[in-house]
mmCIF file of N, CA and C in Angstrom:
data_model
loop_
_atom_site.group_PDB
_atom_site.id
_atom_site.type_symbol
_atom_site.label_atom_id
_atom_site.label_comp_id
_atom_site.label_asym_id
_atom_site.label_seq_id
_atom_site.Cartn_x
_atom_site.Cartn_y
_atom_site.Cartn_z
ATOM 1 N N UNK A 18 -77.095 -15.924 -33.195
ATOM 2 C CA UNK A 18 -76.365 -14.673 -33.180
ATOM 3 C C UNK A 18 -77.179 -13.635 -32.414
ATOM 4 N N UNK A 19 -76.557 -12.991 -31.453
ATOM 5 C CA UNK A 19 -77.528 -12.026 -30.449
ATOM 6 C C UNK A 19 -77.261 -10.787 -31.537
ATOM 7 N N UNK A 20 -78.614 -10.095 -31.171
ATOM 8 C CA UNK A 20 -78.991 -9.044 -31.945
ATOM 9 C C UNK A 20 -78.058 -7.910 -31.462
ATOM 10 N N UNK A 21 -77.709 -6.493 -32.124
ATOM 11 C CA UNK A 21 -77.245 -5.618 -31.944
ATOM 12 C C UNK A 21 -77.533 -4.205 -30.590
ATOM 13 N N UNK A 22 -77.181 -3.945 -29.575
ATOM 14 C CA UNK A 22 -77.998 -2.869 -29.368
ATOM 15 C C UNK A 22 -78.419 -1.789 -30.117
ATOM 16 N N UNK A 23 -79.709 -1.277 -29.929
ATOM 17 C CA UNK A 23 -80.074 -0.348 -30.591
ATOM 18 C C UNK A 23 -79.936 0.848 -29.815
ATOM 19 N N UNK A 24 -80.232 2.502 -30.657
ATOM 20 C CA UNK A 24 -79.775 3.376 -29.952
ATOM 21 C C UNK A 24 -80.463 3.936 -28.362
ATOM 22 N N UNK A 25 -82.149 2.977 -28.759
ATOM 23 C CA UNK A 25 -82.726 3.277 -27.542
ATOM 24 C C UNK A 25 -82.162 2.757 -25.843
ATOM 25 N N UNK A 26 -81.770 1.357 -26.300
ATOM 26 C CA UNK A 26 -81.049 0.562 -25.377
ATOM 27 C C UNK A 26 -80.047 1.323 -24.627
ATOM 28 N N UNK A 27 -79.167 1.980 -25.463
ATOM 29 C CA UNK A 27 -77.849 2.588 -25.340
ATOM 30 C C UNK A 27 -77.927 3.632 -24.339
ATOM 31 N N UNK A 28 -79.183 4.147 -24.695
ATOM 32 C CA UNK A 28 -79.435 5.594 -23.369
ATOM 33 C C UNK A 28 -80.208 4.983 -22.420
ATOM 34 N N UNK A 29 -80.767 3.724 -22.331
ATOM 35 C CA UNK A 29 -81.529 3.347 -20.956
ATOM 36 C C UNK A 29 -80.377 3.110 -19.949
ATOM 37 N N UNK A 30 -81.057 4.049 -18.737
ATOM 38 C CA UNK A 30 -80.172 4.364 -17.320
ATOM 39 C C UNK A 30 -79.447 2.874 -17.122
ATOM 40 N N UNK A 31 -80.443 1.768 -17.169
ATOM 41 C CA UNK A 31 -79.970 0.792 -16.724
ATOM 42 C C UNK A 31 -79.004 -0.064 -17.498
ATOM 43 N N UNK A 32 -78.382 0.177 -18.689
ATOM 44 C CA UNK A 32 -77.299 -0.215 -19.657
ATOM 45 C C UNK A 32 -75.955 0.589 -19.637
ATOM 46 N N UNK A 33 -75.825 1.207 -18.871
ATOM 47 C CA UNK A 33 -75.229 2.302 -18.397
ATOM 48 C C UNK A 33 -74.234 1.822 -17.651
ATOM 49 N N UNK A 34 -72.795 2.194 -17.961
ATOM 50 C CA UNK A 34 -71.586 1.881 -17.072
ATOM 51 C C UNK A 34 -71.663 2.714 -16.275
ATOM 52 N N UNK A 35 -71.126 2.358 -15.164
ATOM 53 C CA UNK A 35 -70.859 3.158 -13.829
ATOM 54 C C UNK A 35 -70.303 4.686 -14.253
ATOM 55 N N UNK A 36 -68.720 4.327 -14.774
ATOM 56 C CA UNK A 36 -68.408 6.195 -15.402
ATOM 57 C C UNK A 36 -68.937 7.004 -16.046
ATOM 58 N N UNK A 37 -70.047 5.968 -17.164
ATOM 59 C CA UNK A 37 -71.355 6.873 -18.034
ATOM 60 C C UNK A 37 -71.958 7.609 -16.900
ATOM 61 N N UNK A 38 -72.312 6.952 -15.679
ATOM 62 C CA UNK A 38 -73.148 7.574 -14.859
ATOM 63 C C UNK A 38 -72.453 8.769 -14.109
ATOM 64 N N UNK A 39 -71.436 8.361 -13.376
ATOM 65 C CA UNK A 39 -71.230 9.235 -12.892
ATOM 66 C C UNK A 39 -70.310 10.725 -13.725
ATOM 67 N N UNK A 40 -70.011 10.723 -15.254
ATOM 68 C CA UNK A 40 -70.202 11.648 -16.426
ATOM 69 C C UNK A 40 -71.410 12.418 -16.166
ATOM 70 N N UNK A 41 -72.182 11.455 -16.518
ATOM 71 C CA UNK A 41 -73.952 12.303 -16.472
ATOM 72 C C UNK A 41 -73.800 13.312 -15.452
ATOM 73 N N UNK A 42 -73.089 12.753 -14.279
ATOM 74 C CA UNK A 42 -73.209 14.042 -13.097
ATOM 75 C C UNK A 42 -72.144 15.457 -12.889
ATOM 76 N N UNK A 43 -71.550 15.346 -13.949
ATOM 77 C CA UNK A 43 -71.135 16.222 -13.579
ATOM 78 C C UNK A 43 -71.708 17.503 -13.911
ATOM 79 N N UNK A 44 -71.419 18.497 -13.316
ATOM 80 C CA UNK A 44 -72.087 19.854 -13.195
ATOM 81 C C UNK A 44 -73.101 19.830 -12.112
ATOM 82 N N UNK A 45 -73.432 18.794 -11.369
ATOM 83 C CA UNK A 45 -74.590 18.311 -10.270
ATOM 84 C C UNK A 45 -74.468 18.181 -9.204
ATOM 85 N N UNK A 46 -75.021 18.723 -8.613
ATOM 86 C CA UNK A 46 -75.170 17.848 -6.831
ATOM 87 C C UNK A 46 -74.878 16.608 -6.468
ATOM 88 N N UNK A 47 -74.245 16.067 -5.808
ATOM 89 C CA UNK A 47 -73.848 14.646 -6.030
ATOM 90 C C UNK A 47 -73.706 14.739 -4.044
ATOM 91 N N UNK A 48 -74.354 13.261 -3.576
ATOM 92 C CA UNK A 48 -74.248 12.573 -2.267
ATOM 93 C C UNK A 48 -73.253 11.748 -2.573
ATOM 94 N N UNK A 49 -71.984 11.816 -1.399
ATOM 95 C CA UNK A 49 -70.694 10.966 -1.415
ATOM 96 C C UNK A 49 -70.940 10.264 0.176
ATOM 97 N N UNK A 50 -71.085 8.893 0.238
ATOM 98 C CA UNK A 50 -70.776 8.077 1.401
ATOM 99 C C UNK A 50 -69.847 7.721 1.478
ATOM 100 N N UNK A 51 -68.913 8.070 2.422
ATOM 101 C CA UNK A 51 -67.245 7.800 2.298
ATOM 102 C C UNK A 51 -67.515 5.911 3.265
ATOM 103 N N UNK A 52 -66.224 5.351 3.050
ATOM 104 C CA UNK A 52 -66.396 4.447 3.855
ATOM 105 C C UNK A 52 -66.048 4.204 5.564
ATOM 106 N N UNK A 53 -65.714 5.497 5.658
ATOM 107 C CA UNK A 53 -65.670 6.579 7.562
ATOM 108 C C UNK A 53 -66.932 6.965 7.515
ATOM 109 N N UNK A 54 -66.744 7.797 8.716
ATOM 110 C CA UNK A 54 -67.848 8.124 8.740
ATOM 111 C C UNK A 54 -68.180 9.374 8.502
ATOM 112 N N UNK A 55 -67.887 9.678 7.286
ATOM 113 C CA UNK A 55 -68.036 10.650 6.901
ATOM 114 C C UNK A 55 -69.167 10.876 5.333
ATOM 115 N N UNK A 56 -69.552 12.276 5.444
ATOM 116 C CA UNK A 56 -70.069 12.321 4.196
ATOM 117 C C UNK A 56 -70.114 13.503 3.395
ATOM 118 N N UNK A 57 -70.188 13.666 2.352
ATOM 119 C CA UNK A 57 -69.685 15.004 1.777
ATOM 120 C C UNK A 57 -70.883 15.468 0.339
ATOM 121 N N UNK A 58 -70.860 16.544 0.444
ATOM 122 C CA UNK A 58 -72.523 17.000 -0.570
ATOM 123 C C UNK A 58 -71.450 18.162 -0.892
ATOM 124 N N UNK A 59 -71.319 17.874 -2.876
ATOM 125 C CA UNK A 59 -70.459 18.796 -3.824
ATOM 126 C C UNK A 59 -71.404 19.137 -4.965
ATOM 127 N N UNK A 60 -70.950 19.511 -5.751
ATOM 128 C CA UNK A 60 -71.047 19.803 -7.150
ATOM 129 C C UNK A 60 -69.677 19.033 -7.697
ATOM 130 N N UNK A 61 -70.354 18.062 -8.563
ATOM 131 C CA UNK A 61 -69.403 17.625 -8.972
ATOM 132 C C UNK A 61 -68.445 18.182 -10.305
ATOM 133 N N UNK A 62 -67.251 18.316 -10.752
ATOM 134 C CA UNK A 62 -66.848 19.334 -11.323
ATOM 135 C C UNK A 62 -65.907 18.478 -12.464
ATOM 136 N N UNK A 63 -65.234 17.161 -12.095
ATOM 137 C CA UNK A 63 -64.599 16.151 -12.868
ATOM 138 C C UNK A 63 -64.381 15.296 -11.781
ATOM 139 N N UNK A 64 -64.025 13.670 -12.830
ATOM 140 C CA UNK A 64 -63.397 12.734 -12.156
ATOM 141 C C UNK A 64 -62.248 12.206 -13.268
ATOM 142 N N UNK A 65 -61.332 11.294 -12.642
ATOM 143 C CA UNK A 65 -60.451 10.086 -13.775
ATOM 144 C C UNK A 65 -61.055 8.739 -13.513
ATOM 145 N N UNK A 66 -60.287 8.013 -13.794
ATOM 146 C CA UNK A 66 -60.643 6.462 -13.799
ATOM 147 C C UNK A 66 -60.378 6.094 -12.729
ATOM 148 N N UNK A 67 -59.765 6.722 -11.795
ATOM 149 C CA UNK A 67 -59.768 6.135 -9.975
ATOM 150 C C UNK A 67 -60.996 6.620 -9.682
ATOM 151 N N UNK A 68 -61.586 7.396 -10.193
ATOM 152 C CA UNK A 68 -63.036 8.288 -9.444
ATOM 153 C C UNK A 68 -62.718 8.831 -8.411
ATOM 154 N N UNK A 69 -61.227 9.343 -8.280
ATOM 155 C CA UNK A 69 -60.820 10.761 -7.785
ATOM 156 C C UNK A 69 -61.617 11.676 -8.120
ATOM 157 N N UNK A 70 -62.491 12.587 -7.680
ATOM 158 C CA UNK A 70 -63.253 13.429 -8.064
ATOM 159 C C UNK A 70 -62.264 15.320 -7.172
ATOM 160 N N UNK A 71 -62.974 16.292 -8.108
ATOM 161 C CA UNK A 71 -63.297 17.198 -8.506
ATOM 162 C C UNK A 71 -64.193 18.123 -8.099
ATOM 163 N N UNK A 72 -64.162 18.613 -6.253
ATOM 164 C CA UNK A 72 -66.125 19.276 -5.865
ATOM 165 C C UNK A 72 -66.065 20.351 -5.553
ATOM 166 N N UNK A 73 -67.023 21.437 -5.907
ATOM 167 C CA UNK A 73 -67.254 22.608 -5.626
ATOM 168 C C UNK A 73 -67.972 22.671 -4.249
ATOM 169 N N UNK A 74 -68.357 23.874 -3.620
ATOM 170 C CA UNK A 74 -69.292 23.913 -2.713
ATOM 171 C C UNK A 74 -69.135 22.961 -2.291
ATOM 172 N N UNK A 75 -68.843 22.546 -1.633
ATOM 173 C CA UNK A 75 -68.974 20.855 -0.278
ATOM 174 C C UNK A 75 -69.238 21.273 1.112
ATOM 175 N N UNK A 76 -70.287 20.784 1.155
ATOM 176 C CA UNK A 76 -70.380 20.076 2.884
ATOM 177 C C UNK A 76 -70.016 19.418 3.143
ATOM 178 N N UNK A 77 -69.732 18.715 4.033
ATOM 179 C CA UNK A 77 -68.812 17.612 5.059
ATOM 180 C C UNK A 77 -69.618 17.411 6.267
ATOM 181 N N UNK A 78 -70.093 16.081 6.581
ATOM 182 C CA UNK A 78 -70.869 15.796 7.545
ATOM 183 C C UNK A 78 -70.203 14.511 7.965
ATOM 184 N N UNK A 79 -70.605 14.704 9.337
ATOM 185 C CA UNK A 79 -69.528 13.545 9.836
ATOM 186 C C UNK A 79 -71.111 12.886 10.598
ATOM 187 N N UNK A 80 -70.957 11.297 10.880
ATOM 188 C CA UNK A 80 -71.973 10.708 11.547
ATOM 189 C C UNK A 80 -71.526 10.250 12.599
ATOM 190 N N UNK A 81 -72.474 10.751 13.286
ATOM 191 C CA UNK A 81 -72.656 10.362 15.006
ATOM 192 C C UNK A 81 -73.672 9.557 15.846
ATOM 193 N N UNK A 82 -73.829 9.101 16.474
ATOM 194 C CA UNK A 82 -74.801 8.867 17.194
ATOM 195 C C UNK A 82 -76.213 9.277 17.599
ATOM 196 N N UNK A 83 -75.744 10.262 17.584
ATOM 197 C CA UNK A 83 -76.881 11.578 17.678
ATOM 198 C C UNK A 83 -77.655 11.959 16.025
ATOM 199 N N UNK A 84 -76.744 11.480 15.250
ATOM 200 C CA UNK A 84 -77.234 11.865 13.725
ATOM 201 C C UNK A 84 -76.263 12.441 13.270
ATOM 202 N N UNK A 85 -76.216 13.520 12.411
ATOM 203 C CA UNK A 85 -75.321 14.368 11.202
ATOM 204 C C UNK A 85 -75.100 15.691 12.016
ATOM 205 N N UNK A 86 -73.943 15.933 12.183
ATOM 206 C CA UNK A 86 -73.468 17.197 12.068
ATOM 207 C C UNK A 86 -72.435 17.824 11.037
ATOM 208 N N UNK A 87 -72.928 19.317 10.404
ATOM 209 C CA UNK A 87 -71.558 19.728 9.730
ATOM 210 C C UNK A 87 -70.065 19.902 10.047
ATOM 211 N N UNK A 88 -69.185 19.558 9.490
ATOM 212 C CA UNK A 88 -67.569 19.584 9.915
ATOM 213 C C UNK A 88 -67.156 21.003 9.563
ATOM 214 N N UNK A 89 -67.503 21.126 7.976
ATOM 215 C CA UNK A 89 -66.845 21.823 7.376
ATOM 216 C C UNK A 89 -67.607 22.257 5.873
ATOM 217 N N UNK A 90 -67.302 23.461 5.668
ATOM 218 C CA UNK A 90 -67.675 24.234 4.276
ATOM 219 C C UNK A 90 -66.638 24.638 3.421
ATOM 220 N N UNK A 91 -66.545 23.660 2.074
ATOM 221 C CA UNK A 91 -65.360 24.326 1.616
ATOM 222 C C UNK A 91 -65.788 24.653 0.164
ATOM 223 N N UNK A 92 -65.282 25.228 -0.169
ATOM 224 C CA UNK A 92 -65.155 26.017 -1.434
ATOM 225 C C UNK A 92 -64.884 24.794 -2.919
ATOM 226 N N UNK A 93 -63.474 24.271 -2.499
ATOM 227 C CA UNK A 93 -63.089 22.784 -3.514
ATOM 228 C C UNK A 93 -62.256 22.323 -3.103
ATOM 229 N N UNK A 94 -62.589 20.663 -3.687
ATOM 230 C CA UNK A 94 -61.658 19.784 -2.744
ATOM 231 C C UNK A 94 -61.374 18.979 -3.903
ATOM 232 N N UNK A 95 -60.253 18.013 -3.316
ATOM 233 C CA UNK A 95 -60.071 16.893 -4.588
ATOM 234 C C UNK A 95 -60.065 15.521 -3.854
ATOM 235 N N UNK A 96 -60.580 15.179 -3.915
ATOM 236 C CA UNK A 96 -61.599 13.825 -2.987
ATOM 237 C C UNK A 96 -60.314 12.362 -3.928
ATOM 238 N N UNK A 97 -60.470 12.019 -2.662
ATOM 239 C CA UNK A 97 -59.851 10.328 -3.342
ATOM 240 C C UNK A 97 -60.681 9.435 -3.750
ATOM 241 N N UNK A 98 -60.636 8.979 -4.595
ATOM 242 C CA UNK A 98 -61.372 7.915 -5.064
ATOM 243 C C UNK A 98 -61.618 6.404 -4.183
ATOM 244 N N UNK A 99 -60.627 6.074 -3.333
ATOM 245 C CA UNK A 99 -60.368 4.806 -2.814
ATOM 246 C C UNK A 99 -61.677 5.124 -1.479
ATOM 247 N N UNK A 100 -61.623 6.237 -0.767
ATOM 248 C CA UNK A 100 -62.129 6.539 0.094
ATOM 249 C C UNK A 100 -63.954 6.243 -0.069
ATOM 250 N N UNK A 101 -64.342 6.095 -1.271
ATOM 251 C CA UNK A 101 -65.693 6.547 -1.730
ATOM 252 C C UNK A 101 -66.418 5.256 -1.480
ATOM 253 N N UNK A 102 -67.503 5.191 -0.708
ATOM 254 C CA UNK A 102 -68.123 3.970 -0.569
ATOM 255 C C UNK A 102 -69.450 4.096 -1.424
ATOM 256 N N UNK A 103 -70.269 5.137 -1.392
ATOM 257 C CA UNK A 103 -71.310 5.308 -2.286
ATOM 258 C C UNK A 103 -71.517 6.659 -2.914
ATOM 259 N N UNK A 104 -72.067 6.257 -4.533
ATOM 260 C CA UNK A 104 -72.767 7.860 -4.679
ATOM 261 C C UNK A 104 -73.805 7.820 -5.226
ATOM 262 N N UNK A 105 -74.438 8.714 -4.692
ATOM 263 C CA UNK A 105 -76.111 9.341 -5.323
ATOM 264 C C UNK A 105 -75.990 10.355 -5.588
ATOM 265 N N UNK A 106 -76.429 10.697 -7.148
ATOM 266 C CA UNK A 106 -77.006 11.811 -7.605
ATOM 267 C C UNK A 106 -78.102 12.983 -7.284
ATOM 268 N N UNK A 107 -77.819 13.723 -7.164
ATOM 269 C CA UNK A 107 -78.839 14.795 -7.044
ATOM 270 C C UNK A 107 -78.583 15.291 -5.584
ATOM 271 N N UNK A 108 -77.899 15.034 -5.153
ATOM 272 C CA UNK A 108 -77.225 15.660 -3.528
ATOM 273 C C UNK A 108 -78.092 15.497 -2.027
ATOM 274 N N UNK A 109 -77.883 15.397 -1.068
ATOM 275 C CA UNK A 109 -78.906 14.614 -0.301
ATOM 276 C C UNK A 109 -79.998 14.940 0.121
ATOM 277 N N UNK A 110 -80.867 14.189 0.686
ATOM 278 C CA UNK A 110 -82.368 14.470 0.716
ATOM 279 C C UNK A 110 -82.652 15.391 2.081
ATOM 280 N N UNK A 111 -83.381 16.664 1.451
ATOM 281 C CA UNK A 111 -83.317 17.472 2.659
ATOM 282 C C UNK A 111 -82.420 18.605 2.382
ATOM 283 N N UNK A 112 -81.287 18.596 1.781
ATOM 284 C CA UNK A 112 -80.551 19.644 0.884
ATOM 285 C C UNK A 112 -80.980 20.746 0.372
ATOM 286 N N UNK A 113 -81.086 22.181 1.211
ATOM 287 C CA UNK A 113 -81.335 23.026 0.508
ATOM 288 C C UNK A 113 -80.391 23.580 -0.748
#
């Protein structure tokens, strides 16, 4: 009979469902890799179970050849979920 988790288990990052995680982020800076070429740096504000998200403050960076340029500054958006290829917490590196 496998043993029970305990409560320490329960909060290690790495036992952690994906929506636990991305819960944890909200109110946060959050890096979005779309699967274009695009990329977008919010505050994340909510999601549902599509991980349609919810972003404040957003940048929008589109990738080029040359590297990153900004598209666009918006205020809030409501992002599709299908579109989302990766996310990292804490918003991207280099981010003032």
């Amino acid at each position: 009979m496998a043993a029970l988790p305990t409560k320490a288990m329960a909060t290690n990052p790495s036992q952690l469902l994906p929506s636990e995680l991305v819960d944890r982020c909200v109110g946060s800076r959050i890096w979005i890799i779309m699967k274009s070429d695009k990329e977008m740096v919010g505050t994340l504000r909510g999601f549902d179970v599509y991980v349609n998200m919810v972003l404040d403050d957003v940048v929008e960076y589109e990738m080029t050849a040359e590297g990153s340029k900004v598209v666009a500054k918006l205020d809030q958006i409501l992002l599709n979920g299908n579109n989302i290829a990766l996310l990292v917490p804490g918003g991207k590196p280099g981010e003032e």
